[in-house]
Amino acid sequence: MLRKIRLTLAVVFWAGITLLFLDFTGIFHTWLGWMAKIQFLPALLAANVVVITVLVAATLLLGRIYCSVVCPMGVVQDMMSRIGRLFRSKSKRKSPYSYSPAVSWLRYTVLGLFIVAFIAGIGALVALLAPYSSYGRMASNLFQPVWLWGNNVLAALAERAESYSFYHVDIWMKGLSTWLIAAATFAILFFLAVRNGRTYCNTVCPVGTVLGLLAKYAWFKPVIDPDKCIQCGKCSRNCKASCIDFQKYAFDYSRCVTCGDCISVCRSDALHYQHLSKAQHRSLLYTAQANAEKIAARKAAVRKRTEEKANPAVAAKKEAVDTARRTLITATTIMAATSLANAQRKAEEEVVKMDGGYADIIEKVAPKRGTPITPPGAKGARNMALHCTACQLCVSECPNGVLRPSTGWTTFMQPTMSYETGYCRPECNRCSQVCPTGAIRPLTVEAKTAVQIGHAVWNKAYCIPLIDGVSCGNCARHCPSGAIQMVPSDPDDANSLSIPVVNEERCIGCGACENLCPARPLSAIYVEGHEMHREI
């Protein structure tokens, strides 16, 4: 029953967190936004004392229940492991794991590097090691495009049925370097999970190491009763944390994630989740030592039976069957991918271009900004660097395509703003509402209109009135704060073509002028960020 409850809660938390990153409407955040705020590292960075206290208390009471229920990175490893079992032999599907000693030097080295990077403000290293952030990048860069593609398919079908329940959204790569890191993280995590379960949780994850130190002193723990144990080894072979040494009736509680799988597979009722007093613990150790000879005898018997059952011909036959199965699955996958690619290419060829045969529209290129732009509510670059874990939740939620991962060394993968695909609309404050770490503080729509994140800069070398000799004024017409005025290019001739003049005291840096400027590939007016935001 405990295992079923744990599995149900784990699926609910994983689905909720994943939907936060997939959602582009903002609907799910209204109901599920709290799930991001109870993650360990975001709560720590946000100085959420209540959440941290609850998580520590839960660990001291029940063990690493956070890792098996709340953390999405832990749950997705279990899913990857189950998928990996499909490609194993039948014996390995039922008992896929094995006990392995803790690699303590690596665990504590990673934890030490994480703490040093955290204190020194090396955000890139913190972002690479943080489990919630790593999962967020995978969900944002790998899972969300698939979700958006499915939405666009439904939108096309609904349009043919004259229904507008769905609407088309753009799918674009927000950052190549971040995408590559997300893909590499997914590949490494999949390999480790398939190979031996939660290797990442118990060897790399700094949050798991910290909670493991607390879990040693948990009140309730899984315990093996030596009088009932028959040394079958099922508990060890089904332990995703590789922390059960059944021959010594021992658990490594710093790695145990309290999943309950060992209890569910024990057929001799030798495993229980209970509290042990010091006297009971000493008695357990004494019994384990007394049964050492029995363990050795059973081990020898098992070795003998294994040698008798060993048959090279049968093994070769099983290997041939497994190879054929893998070949069939690979071929089917390749054929499906090829068919999908051909269908997509054919659909693209059938699209009728509505540009009237005129010259191609050149895509905008981001200007070289002296100071990166941080979103409203961030207060400035320093607050962003100290609190952001680069989880990409704000990037996923931005409806205007303004936020994207930074490629700078000091702010690597943290959100920065650019206006090639849209601008920061004054009525939108979604990024400040979804940030769980306090890197972007909650900001009302009214307060946002008074926050100056940057100022517009005019570059006459690209301005259309001066280059093409035609009037424009697009930047002034669309400026929401009225910070741009058009004045005659020749002060002595009132009828000369008008050029923009920026009032930096009124400009809030929203980027409407830069985004809507018709000059290509660089806009004739662009936004420079401010290190510290100002209120106007």
PDB file of N, CA, C and O in Angstrom, residues 137 140-142 144-145 148 169-183 392 395-396 401-405 407 418 420-421:
ATOM      1  N   ARG A 137      15.438  22.133 -18.057  1.00  0.00           N
ATOM      2  CA  ARG A 137      16.018  22.337 -19.388  1.00  0.00           C
ATOM      3  C   ARG A 137      15.601  21.222 -20.344  1.00  0.00           C
ATOM      4  O   ARG A 137      15.339  21.476 -21.527  1.00  0.00           O
ATOM      5  N   SER A 140      11.913  21.897 -21.201  1.00  0.00           N
ATOM      6  CA  SER A 140      11.731  23.096 -22.009  1.00  0.00           C
ATOM      7  C   SER A 140      12.273  22.938 -23.421  1.00  0.00           C
ATOM      8  O   SER A 140      11.648  23.392 -24.384  1.00  0.00           O
ATOM      9  N   ASN A 141      13.422  22.295 -23.559  1.00  0.00           N
ATOM     10  CA  ASN A 141      14.085  22.232 -24.866  1.00  0.00           C
ATOM     11  C   ASN A 141      13.775  20.963 -25.651  1.00  0.00           C
ATOM     12  O   ASN A 141      13.859  20.988 -26.885  1.00  0.00           O
ATOM     13  N   LEU A 142      13.443  19.874 -24.964  1.00  0.00           N
ATOM     14  CA  LEU A 142      13.214  18.609 -25.658  1.00  0.00           C
ATOM     15  C   LEU A 142      11.741  18.208 -25.688  1.00  0.00           C
ATOM     16  O   LEU A 142      11.240  17.746 -26.721  1.00  0.00           O
ATOM     17  N   GLN A 144       8.925  20.254 -24.720  1.00  0.00           N
ATOM     18  CA  GLN A 144       7.961  21.281 -25.126  1.00  0.00           C
ATOM     19  C   GLN A 144       7.770  21.379 -26.636  1.00  0.00           C
ATOM     20  O   GLN A 144       6.633  21.539 -27.102  1.00  0.00           O
ATOM     21  N   PRO A 145       8.841  21.298 -27.472  1.00  0.00           N
ATOM     22  CA  PRO A 145       8.595  21.330 -28.924  1.00  0.00           C
ATOM     23  C   PRO A 145       7.657  20.230 -29.398  1.00  0.00           C
ATOM     24  O   PRO A 145       6.835  20.456 -30.299  1.00  0.00           O
ATOM     25  N   LEU A 148       4.179  21.332 -28.421  1.00  0.00           N
ATOM     26  CA  LEU A 148       3.695  22.397 -29.303  1.00  0.00           C
ATOM     27  C   LEU A 148       3.347  21.851 -30.681  1.00  0.00           C
ATOM     28  O   LEU A 148       2.372  22.302 -31.300  1.00  0.00           O
ATOM     29  N   VAL A 169       0.891  27.896 -32.662  1.00  0.00           N
ATOM     30  CA  VAL A 169       1.982  28.586 -31.975  1.00  0.00           C
ATOM     31  C   VAL A 169       3.289  28.289 -32.699  1.00  0.00           C
ATOM     32  O   VAL A 169       3.442  27.240 -33.332  1.00  0.00           O
ATOM     33  N   ASP A 170       4.221  29.224 -32.619  1.00  0.00           N
ATOM     34  CA  ASP A 170       5.517  29.061 -33.281  1.00  0.00           C
ATOM     35  C   ASP A 170       6.412  28.123 -32.471  1.00  0.00           C
ATOM     36  O   ASP A 170       6.426  28.169 -31.238  1.00  0.00           O
ATOM     37  N   ILE A 171       7.158  27.301 -33.175  1.00  0.00           N
ATOM     38  CA  ILE A 171       8.134  26.405 -32.553  1.00  0.00           C
ATOM     39  C   ILE A 171       9.509  26.846 -33.022  1.00  0.00           C
ATOM     40  O   ILE A 171       9.795  26.845 -34.225  1.00  0.00           O
ATOM     41  N   TRP A 172      10.351  27.233 -32.091  1.00  0.00           N
ATOM     42  CA  TRP A 172      11.669  27.716 -32.467  1.00  0.00           C
ATOM     43  C   TRP A 172      12.683  27.342 -31.394  1.00  0.00           C
ATOM     44  O   TRP A 172      12.338  27.148 -30.241  1.00  0.00           O
ATOM     45  N   MET A 173      13.927  27.211 -31.793  1.00  0.00           N
ATOM     46  CA  MET A 173      14.998  26.860 -30.863  1.00  0.00           C
ATOM     47  C   MET A 173      15.450  28.118 -30.135  1.00  0.00           C
ATOM     48  O   MET A 173      15.957  29.066 -30.741  1.00  0.00           O
ATOM     49  N   LYS A 174      15.295  28.123 -28.829  1.00  0.00           N
ATOM     50  CA  LYS A 174      15.585  29.320 -28.042  1.00  0.00           C
ATOM     51  C   LYS A 174      17.073  29.505 -27.802  1.00  0.00           C
ATOM     52  O   LYS A 174      17.526  30.615 -27.532  1.00  0.00           O
ATOM     53  N   GLY A 175      17.839  28.427 -27.849  1.00  0.00           N
ATOM     54  CA  GLY A 175      19.281  28.531 -27.646  1.00  0.00           C
ATOM     55  C   GLY A 175      19.956  27.220 -27.999  1.00  0.00           C
ATOM     56  O   GLY A 175      19.633  26.181 -27.410  1.00  0.00           O
ATOM     57  N   LEU A 176      20.884  27.249 -28.955  1.00  0.00           N
ATOM     58  CA  LEU A 176      21.520  26.017 -29.408  1.00  0.00           C
ATOM     59  C   LEU A 176      22.361  25.383 -28.303  1.00  0.00           C
ATOM     60  O   LEU A 176      22.304  24.171 -28.083  1.00  0.00           O
ATOM     61  N   SER A 177      23.150  26.178 -27.593  1.00  0.00           N
ATOM     62  CA  SER A 177      24.012  25.624 -26.552  1.00  0.00           C
ATOM     63  C   SER A 177      23.195  24.992 -25.440  1.00  0.00           C
ATOM     64  O   SER A 177      23.529  23.901 -24.948  1.00  0.00           O
ATOM     65  N   THR A 178      22.109  25.651 -25.046  1.00  0.00           N
ATOM     66  CA  THR A 178      21.253  25.093 -24.001  1.00  0.00           C
ATOM     67  C   THR A 178      20.575  23.812 -24.479  1.00  0.00           C
ATOM     68  O   THR A 178      20.430  22.855 -23.718  1.00  0.00           O
ATOM     69  N   TRP A 179      20.174  23.788 -25.745  1.00  0.00           N
ATOM     70  CA  TRP A 179      19.553  22.577 -26.296  1.00  0.00           C
ATOM     71  C   TRP A 179      20.545  21.415 -26.292  1.00  0.00           C
ATOM     72  O   TRP A 179      20.192  20.282 -25.947  1.00  0.00           O
ATOM     73  N   LEU A 180      21.782  21.681 -26.667  1.00  0.00           N
ATOM     74  CA  LEU A 180      22.793  20.625 -26.683  1.00  0.00           C
ATOM     75  C   LEU A 180      23.053  20.098 -25.276  1.00  0.00           C
ATOM     76  O   LEU A 180      23.207  18.881 -25.073  1.00  0.00           O
ATOM     77  N   ILE A 181      23.095  20.994 -24.292  1.00  0.00           N
ATOM     78  CA  ILE A 181      23.306  20.551 -22.906  1.00  0.00           C
ATOM     79  C   ILE A 181      22.116  19.735 -22.427  1.00  0.00           C
ATOM     80  O   ILE A 181      22.280  18.713 -21.748  1.00  0.00           O
ATOM     81  N   ALA A 182      20.903  20.155 -22.779  1.00  0.00           N
ATOM     82  CA  ALA A 182      19.710  19.397 -22.394  1.00  0.00           C
ATOM     83  C   ALA A 182      19.715  18.018 -23.033  1.00  0.00           C
ATOM     84  O   ALA A 182      19.391  17.015 -22.376  1.00  0.00           O
ATOM     85  N   ALA A 183      20.096  17.949 -24.308  1.00  0.00           N
ATOM     86  CA  ALA A 183      20.149  16.649 -24.993  1.00  0.00           C
ATOM     87  C   ALA A 183      21.226  15.750 -24.389  1.00  0.00           C
ATOM     88  O   ALA A 183      21.007  14.547 -24.197  1.00  0.00           O
ATOM     89  N   GLN A 392      14.806  27.409 -16.880  1.00  0.00           N
ATOM     90  CA  GLN A 392      14.112  27.702 -18.139  1.00  0.00           C
ATOM     91  C   GLN A 392      12.589  27.762 -18.015  1.00  0.00           C
ATOM     92  O   GLN A 392      11.889  27.768 -19.030  1.00  0.00           O
ATOM     93  N   VAL A 395      11.494  31.012 -19.482  1.00  0.00           N
ATOM     94  CA  VAL A 395      11.679  30.976 -20.934  1.00  0.00           C
ATOM     95  C   VAL A 395      10.530  30.204 -21.592  1.00  0.00           C
ATOM     96  O   VAL A 395      10.000  30.604 -22.635  1.00  0.00           O
ATOM     97  N   SER A 396      10.130  29.098 -20.971  1.00  0.00           N
ATOM     98  CA  SER A 396       9.028  28.302 -21.518  1.00  0.00           C
ATOM     99  C   SER A 396       7.706  29.046 -21.459  1.00  0.00           C
ATOM    100  O   SER A 396       6.852  28.889 -22.339  1.00  0.00           O
ATOM    101  N   GLY A 401       8.052  35.290 -26.902  1.00  0.00           N
ATOM    102  CA  GLY A 401       9.316  34.867 -27.481  1.00  0.00           C
ATOM    103  C   GLY A 401      10.460  35.817 -27.196  1.00  0.00           C
ATOM    104  O   GLY A 401      11.395  35.922 -27.987  1.00  0.00           O
ATOM    105  N   VAL A 402      10.395  36.504 -26.062  1.00  0.00           N
ATOM    106  CA  VAL A 402      11.411  37.497 -25.719  1.00  0.00           C
ATOM    107  C   VAL A 402      12.528  36.885 -24.901  1.00  0.00           C
ATOM    108  O   VAL A 402      13.710  37.170 -25.113  1.00  0.00           O
ATOM    109  N   LEU A 403      12.183  36.024 -23.950  1.00  0.00           N
ATOM    110  CA  LEU A 403      13.184  35.417 -23.079  1.00  0.00           C
ATOM    111  C   LEU A 403      13.858  34.240 -23.769  1.00  0.00           C
ATOM    112  O   LEU A 403      13.204  33.438 -24.441  1.00  0.00           O
ATOM    113  N   ARG A 404      15.152  34.139 -23.583  1.00  0.00           N
ATOM    114  CA  ARG A 404      15.931  33.040 -24.136  1.00  0.00           C
ATOM    115  C   ARG A 404      17.176  32.830 -23.290  1.00  0.00           C
ATOM    116  O   ARG A 404      17.588  33.734 -22.560  1.00  0.00           O
ATOM    117  N   PRO A 405      17.796  31.654 -23.346  1.00  0.00           N
ATOM    118  CA  PRO A 405      18.979  31.398 -22.513  1.00  0.00           C
ATOM    119  C   PRO A 405      20.172  32.241 -22.954  1.00  0.00           C
ATOM    120  O   PRO A 405      20.429  32.398 -24.151  1.00  0.00           O
ATOM    121  N   THR A 407      24.149  33.124 -23.474  1.00  0.00           N
ATOM    122  CA  THR A 407      25.345  32.375 -23.861  1.00  0.00           C
ATOM    123  C   THR A 407      26.603  32.968 -23.223  1.00  0.00           C
ATOM    124  O   THR A 407      27.706  32.501 -23.512  1.00  0.00           O
ATOM    125  N   SER A 418      15.711  39.446 -25.726  1.00  0.00           N
ATOM    126  CA  SER A 418      16.051  39.910 -27.063  1.00  0.00           C
ATOM    127  C   SER A 418      14.752  40.017 -27.850  1.00  0.00           C
ATOM    128  O   SER A 418      13.794  39.271 -27.592  1.00  0.00           O
ATOM    129  N   GLU A 420      13.938  39.895 -31.361  1.00  0.00           N
ATOM    130  CA  GLU A 420      13.805  39.553 -32.777  1.00  0.00           C
ATOM    131  C   GLU A 420      12.431  38.984 -33.105  1.00  0.00           C
ATOM    132  O   GLU A 420      11.916  39.176 -34.204  1.00  0.00           O
ATOM    133  N   THR A 421      11.837  38.243 -32.186  1.00  0.00           N
ATOM    134  CA  THR A 421      10.550  37.576 -32.462  1.00  0.00           C
ATOM    135  C   THR A 421       9.369  38.244 -31.773  1.00  0.00           C
ATOM    136  O   THR A 421       8.226  37.896 -32.043  1.00  0.00           O
TER     137      THR A 421
END
